PDB file of C-alpha atoms in Angstrom:
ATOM      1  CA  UNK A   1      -0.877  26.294   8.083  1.00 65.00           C
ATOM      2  CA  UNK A   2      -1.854  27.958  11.476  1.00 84.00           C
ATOM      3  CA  UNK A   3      -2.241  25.122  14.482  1.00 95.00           C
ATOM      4  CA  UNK A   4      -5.186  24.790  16.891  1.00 97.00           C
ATOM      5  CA  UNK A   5      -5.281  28.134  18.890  1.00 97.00           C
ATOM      6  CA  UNK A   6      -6.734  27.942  22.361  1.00 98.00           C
ATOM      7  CA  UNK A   7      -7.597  30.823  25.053  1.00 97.00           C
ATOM      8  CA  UNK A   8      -6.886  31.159  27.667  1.00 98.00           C
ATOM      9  CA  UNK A   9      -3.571  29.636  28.227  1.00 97.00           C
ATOM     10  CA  UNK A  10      -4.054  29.995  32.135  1.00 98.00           C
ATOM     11  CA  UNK A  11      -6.598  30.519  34.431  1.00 98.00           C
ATOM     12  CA  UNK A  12      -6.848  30.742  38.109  1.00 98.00           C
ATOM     13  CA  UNK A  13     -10.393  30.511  39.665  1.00 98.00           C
ATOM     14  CA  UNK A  14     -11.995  29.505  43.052  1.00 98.00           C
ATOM     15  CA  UNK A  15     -13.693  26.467  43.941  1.00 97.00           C
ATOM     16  CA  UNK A  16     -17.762  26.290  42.647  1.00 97.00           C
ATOM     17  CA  UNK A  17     -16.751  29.278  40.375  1.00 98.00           C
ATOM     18  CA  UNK A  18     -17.823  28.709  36.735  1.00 98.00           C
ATOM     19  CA  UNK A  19     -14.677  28.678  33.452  1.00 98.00           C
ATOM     20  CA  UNK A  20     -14.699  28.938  29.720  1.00 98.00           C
ATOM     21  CA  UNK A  21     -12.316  27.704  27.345  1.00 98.00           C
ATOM     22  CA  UNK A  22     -12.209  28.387  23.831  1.00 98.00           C
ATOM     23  CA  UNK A  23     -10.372  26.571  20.904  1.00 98.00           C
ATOM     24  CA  UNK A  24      -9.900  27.342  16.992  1.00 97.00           C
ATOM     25  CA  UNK A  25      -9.183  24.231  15.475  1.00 97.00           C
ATOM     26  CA  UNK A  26      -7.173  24.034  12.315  1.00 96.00           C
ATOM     27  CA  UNK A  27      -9.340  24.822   9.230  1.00 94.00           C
ATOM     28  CA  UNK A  28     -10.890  21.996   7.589  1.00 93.00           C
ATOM     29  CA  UNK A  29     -10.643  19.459  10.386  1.00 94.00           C
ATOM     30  CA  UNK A  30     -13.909  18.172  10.644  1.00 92.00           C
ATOM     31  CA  UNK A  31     -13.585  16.004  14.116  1.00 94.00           C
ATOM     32  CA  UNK A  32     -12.618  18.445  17.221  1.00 96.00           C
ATOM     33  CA  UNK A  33     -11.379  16.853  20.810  1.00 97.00           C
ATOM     34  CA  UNK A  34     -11.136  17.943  24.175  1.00 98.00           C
ATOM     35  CA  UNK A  35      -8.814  16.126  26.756  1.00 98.00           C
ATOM     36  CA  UNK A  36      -8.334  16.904  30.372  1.00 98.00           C
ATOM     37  CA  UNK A  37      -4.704  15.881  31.110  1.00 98.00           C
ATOM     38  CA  UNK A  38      -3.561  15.879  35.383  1.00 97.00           C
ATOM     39  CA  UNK A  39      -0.026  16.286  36.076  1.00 94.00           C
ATOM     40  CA  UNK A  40       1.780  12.924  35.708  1.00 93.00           C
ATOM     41  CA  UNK A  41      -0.848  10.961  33.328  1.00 95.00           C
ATOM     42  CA  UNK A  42      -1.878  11.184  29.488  1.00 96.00           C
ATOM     43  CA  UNK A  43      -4.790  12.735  27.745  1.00 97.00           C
ATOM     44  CA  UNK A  44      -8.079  11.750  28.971  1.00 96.00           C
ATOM     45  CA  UNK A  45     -10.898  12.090  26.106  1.00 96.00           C
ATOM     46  CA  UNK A  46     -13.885  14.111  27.406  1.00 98.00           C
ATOM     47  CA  UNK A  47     -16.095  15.207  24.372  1.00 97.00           C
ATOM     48  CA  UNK A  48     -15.350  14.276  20.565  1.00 96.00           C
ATOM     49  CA  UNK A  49     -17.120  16.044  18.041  1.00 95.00           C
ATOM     50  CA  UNK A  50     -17.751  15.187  14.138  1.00 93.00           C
ATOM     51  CA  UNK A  51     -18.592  18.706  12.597  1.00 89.00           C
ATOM     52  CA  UNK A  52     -21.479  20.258  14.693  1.00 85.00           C
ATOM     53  CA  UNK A  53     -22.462  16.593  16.123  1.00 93.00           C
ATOM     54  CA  UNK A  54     -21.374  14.892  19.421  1.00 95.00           C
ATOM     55  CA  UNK A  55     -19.622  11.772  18.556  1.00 93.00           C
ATOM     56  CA  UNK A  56     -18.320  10.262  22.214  1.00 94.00           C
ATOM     57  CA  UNK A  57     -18.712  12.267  25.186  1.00 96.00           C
ATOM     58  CA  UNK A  58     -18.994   9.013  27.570  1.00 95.00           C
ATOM     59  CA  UNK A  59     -16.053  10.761  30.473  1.00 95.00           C
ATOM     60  CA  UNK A  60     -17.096  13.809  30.493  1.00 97.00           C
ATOM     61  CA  UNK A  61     -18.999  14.465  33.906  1.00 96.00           C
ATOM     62  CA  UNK A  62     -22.169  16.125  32.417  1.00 96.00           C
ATOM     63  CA  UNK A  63     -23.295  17.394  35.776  1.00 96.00           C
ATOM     64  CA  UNK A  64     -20.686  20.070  35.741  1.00 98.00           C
ATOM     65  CA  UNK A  65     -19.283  19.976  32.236  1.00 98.00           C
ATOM     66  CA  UNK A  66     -20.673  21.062  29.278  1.00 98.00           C
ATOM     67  CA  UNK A  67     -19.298  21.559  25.522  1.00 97.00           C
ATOM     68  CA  UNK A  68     -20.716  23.131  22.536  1.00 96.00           C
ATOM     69  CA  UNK A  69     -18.988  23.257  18.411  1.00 95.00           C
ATOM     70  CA  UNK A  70     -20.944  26.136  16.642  1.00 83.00           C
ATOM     71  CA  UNK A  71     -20.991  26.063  12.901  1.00 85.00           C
ATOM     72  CA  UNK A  72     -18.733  22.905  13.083  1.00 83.00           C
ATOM     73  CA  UNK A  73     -16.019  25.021  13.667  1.00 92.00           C
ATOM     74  CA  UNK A  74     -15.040  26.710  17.022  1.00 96.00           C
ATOM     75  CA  UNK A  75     -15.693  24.904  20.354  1.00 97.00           C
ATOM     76  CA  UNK A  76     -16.118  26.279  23.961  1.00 97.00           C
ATOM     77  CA  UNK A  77     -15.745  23.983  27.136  1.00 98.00           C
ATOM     78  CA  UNK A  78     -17.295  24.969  30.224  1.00 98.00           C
ATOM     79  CA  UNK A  79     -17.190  23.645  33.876  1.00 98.00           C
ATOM     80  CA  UNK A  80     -19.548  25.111  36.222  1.00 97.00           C
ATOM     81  CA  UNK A  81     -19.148  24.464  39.213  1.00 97.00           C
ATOM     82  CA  UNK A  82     -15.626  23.566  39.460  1.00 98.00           C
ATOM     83  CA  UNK A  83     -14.335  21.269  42.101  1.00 97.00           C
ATOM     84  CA  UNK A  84     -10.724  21.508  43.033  1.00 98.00           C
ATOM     85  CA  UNK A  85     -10.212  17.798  41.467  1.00 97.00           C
ATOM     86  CA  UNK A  86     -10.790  19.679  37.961  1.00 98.00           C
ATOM     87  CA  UNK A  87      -6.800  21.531  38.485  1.00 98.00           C
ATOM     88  CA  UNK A  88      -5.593  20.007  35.047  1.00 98.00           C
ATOM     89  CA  UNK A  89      -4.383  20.856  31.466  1.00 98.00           C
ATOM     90  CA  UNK A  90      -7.391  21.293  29.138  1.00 98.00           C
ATOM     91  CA  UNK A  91      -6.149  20.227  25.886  1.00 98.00           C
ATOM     92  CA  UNK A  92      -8.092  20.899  22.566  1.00 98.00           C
ATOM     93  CA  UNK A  93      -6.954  18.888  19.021  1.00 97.00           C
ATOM     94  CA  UNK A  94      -8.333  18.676  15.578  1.00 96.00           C
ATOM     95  CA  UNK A  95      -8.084  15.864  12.984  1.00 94.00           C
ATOM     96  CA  UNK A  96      -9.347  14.462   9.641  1.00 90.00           C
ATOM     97  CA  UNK A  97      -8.221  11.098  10.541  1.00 87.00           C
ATOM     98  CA  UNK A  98      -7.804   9.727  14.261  1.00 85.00           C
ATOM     99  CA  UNK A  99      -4.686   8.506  14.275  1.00 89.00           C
ATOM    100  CA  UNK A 100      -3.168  12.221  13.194  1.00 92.00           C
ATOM    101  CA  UNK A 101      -4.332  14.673  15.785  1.00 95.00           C
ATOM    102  CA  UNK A 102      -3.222  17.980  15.986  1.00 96.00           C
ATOM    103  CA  UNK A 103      -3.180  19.408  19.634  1.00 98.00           C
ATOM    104  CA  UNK A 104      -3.327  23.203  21.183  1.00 98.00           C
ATOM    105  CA  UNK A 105      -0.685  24.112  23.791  1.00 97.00           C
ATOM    106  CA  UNK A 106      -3.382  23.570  26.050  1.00 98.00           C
ATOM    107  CA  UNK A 107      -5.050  25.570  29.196  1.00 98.00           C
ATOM    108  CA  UNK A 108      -3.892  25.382  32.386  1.00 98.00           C
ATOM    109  CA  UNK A 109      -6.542  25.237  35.000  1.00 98.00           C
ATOM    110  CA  UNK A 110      -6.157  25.907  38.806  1.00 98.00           C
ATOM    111  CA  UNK A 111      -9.111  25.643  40.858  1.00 98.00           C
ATOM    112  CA  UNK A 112      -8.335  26.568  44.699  1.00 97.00           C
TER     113      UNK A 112
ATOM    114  CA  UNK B   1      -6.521  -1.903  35.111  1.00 82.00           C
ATOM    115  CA  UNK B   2      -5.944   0.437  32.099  1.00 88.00           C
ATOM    116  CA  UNK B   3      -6.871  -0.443  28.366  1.00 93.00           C
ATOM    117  CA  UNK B   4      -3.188   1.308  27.856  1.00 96.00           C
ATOM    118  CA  UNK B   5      -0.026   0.725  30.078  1.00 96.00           C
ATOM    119  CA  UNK B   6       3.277   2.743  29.747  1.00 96.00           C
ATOM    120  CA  UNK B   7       6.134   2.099  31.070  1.00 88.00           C
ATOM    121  CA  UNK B   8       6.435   5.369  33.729  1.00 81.00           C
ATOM    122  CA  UNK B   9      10.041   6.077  33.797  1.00 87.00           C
ATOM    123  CA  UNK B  10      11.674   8.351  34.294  1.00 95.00           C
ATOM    124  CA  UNK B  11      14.211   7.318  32.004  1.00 96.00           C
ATOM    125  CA  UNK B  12      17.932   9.038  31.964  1.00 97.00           C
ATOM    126  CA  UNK B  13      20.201   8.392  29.130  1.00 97.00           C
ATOM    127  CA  UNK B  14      23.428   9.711  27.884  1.00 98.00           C
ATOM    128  CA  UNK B  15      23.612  11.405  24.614  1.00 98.00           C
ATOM    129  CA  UNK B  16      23.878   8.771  21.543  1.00 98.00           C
ATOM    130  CA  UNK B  17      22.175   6.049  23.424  1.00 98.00           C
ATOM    131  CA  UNK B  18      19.600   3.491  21.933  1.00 98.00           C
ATOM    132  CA  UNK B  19      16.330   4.800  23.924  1.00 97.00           C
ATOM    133  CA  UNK B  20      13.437   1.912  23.739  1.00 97.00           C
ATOM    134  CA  UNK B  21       9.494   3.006  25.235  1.00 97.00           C
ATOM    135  CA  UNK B  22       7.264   0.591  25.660  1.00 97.00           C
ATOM    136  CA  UNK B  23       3.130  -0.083  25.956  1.00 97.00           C
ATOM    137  CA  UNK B  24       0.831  -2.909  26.429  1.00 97.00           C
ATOM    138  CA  UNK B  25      -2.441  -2.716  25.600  1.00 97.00           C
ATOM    139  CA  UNK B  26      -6.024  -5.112  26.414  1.00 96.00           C
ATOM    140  CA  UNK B  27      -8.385  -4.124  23.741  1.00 94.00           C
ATOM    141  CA  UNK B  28      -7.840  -6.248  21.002  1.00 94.00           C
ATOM    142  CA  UNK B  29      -9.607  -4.313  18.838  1.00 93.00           C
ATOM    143  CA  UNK B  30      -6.750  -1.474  18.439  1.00 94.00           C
ATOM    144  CA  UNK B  31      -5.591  -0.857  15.328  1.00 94.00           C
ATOM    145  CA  UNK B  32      -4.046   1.979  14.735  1.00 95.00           C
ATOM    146  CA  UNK B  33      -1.082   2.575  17.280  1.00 96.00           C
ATOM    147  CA  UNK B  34       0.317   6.085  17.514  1.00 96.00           C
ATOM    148  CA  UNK B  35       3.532   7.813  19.212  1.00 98.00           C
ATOM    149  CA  UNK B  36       3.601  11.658  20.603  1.00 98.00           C
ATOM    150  CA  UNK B  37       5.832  13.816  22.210  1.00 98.00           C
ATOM    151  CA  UNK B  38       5.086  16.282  24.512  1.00 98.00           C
ATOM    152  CA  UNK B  39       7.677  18.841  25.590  1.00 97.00           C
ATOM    153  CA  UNK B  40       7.062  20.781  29.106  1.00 94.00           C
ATOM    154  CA  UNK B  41       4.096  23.200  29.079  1.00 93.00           C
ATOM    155  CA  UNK B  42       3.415  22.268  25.355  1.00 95.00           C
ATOM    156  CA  UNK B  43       0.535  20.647  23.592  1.00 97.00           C
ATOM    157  CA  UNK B  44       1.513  16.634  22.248  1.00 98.00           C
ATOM    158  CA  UNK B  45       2.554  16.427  18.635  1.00 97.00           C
ATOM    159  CA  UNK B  46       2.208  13.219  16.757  1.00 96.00           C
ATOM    160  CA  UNK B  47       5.534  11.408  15.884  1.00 97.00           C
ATOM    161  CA  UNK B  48       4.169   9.106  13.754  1.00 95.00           C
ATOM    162  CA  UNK B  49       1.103   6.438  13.817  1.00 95.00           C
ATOM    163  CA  UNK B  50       1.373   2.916  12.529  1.00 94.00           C
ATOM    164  CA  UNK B  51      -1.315   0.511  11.023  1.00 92.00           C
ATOM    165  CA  UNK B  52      -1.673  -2.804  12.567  1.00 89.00           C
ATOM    166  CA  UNK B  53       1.267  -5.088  13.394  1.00 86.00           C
ATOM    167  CA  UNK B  54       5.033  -4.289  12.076  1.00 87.00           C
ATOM    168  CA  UNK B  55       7.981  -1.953  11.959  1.00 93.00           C
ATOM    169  CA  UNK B  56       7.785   1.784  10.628  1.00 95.00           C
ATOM    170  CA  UNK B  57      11.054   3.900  10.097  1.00 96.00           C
ATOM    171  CA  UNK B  58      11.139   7.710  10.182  1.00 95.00           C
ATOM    172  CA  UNK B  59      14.618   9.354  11.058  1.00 97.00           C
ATOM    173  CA  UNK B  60      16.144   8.318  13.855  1.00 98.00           C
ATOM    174  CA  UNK B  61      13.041   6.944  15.319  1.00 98.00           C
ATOM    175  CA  UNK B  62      11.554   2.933  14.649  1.00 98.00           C
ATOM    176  CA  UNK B  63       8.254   1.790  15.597  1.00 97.00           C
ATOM    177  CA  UNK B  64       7.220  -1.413  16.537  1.00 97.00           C
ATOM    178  CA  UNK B  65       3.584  -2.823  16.742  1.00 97.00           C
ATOM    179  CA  UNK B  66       3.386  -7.055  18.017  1.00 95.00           C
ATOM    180  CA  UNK B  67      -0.526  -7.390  18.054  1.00 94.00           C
ATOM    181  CA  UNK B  68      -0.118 -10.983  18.860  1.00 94.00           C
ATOM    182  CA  UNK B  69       1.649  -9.803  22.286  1.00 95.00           C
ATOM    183  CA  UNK B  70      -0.159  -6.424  22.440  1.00 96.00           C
ATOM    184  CA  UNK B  71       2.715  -4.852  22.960  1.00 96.00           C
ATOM    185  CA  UNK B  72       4.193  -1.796  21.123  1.00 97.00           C
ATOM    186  CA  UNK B  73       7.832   0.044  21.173  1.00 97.00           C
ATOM    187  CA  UNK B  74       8.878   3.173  19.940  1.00 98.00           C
ATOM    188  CA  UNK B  75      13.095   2.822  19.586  1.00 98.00           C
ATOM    189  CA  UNK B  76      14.811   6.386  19.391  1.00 98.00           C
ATOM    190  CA  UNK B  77      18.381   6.114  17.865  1.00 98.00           C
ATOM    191  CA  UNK B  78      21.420   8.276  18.817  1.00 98.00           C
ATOM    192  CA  UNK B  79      19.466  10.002  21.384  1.00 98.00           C
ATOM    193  CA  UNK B  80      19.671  13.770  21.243  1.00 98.00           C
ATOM    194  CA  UNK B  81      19.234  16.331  24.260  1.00 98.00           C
ATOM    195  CA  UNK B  82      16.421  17.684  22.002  1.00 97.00           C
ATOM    196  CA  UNK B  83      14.568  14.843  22.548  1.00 98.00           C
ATOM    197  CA  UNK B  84      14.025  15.026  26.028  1.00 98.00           C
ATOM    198  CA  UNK B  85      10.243  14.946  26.225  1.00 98.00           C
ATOM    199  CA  UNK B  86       7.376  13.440  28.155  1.00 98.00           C
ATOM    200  CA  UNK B  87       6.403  10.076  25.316  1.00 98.00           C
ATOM    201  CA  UNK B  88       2.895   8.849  25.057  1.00 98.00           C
ATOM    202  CA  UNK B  89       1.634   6.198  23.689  1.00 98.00           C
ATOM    203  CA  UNK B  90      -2.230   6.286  22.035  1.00 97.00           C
ATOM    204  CA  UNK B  91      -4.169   3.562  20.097  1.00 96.00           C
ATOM    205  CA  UNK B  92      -7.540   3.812  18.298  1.00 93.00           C
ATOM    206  CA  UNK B  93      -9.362   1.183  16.844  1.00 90.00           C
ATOM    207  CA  UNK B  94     -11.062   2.968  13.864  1.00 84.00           C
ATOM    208  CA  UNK B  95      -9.614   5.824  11.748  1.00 78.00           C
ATOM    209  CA  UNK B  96     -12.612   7.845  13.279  1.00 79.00           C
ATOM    210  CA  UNK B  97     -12.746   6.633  16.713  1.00 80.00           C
ATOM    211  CA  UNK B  98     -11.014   8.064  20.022  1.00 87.00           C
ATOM    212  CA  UNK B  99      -8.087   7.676  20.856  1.00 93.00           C
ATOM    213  CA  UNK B 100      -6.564   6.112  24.069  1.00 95.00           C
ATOM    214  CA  UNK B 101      -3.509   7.725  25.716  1.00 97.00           C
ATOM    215  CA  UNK B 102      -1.020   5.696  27.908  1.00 97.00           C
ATOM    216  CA  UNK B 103       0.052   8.011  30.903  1.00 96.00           C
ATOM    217  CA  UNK B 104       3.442   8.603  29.336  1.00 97.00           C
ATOM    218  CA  UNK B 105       7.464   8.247  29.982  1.00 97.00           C
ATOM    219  CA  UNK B 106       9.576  11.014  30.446  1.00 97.00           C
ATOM    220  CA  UNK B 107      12.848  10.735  29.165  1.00 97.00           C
ATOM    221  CA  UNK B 108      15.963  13.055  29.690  1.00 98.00           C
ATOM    222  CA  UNK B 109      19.077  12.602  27.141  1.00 98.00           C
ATOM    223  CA  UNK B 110      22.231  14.336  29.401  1.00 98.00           C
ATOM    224  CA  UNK B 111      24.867  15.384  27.041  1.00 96.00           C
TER     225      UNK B 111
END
């Protein structure tokens, strides 16, 4: 069974410049997540979705951040612009149940 | 103060040791009370998730959930250097819901 895939794995960009990530989550899973995760602390929830619809996206800063799941499968997060507090590990998981999540190796983000 | 709170380590054990990771928690409402492990520049993979309050063996490694204390414990026995990993705890309090993550202990088993 392939895992979550997620692209890219690193990316370097400049402050108030705009960023894409992609994820693939594992077939099937109908409930996607994406975490932001700074050095030092755990997964912070930013967007869960439940097939194409948006089930909690109460932390994610909506004035910069924005997150779409086409076709209830594949899911793009975007931050534009980014602020040099957004440097983190953008994590991306899939699930049928919430207590079994199944995370990407992530994106590494520096904004400088 | 956080819904979760891990115990930050670092820990530092010798190889065979008894490793014990701990969490408290507020919301009352948790449930479901889970255990990953998250090696350096990797994604977190689940250990294994327990339902409400008791003990669940798997291996080498014993949860514990104490709902009355809110507390929670993940025991690792005969410590290997493999498992030196970053731990975090997460609770949910639906089988739908999100999940909360603690901020994690990183342990180091020295052979």
């Amino acid at each position: 069974e392939a895992g979550v895939a997620q692209s890219p794995r690193y990316k370097i960009i400049e402050k108030r410049q705009s960023v894409a990530f992609w994820c693939n989550p594992i077939s099937g899973h109908a409930t996607l997540y994406w975490y932001q995760q700074i050095l030092g602390q755990g997964p912070k929830l930013l967007i869960q979705f439940q097939n194409n619809g948006v089930v909690d996206d109460s932390q994610l800063p909506k004035d910069r951040f924005s997150a779409e799941r086409l076709k209830g499968v594949d899911s793009t997060l975007k931050i534009q612009p980014a602020k040099l507090e957004d440097s983190a590990v953008y994590l991306c998981a899939s699930s049928l149940r919430s207590y079994e999540q199944y995370f990407g190796p992530g994106t590494r983000l520096t904004v400088t | 103060q956080k819904e979760v709170e891990q115990d930050p380590g670092p820990l530092s054990v010798p190889e065979g040791a008894i490793v014990s990771l701990n969490c408290t928690y507020s919301n009352s409402a948790f449930q479901y009370f889970m255990w990953y492990r998250q090696y350096s520049r990797k994604g977190p993979e689940l250990l294994m998730y327990t339902y409400s309050s008791g003990n669940k063996e798997d291996g080498r490694f014993t949860a514990q959930v104490d709902k009355s204390s809110k507390y929670i414990s993940l025991f690792i026995r005969d410590s290997q250097p493999s498992d030196s990993a970053t731990y975090l705890c997460a609770m949910s309090d639906t089988n739908a819901g999100k999940s909360t993550f603690g901020d994690g202990t990183t342990l180091t088993v020295k052979p």
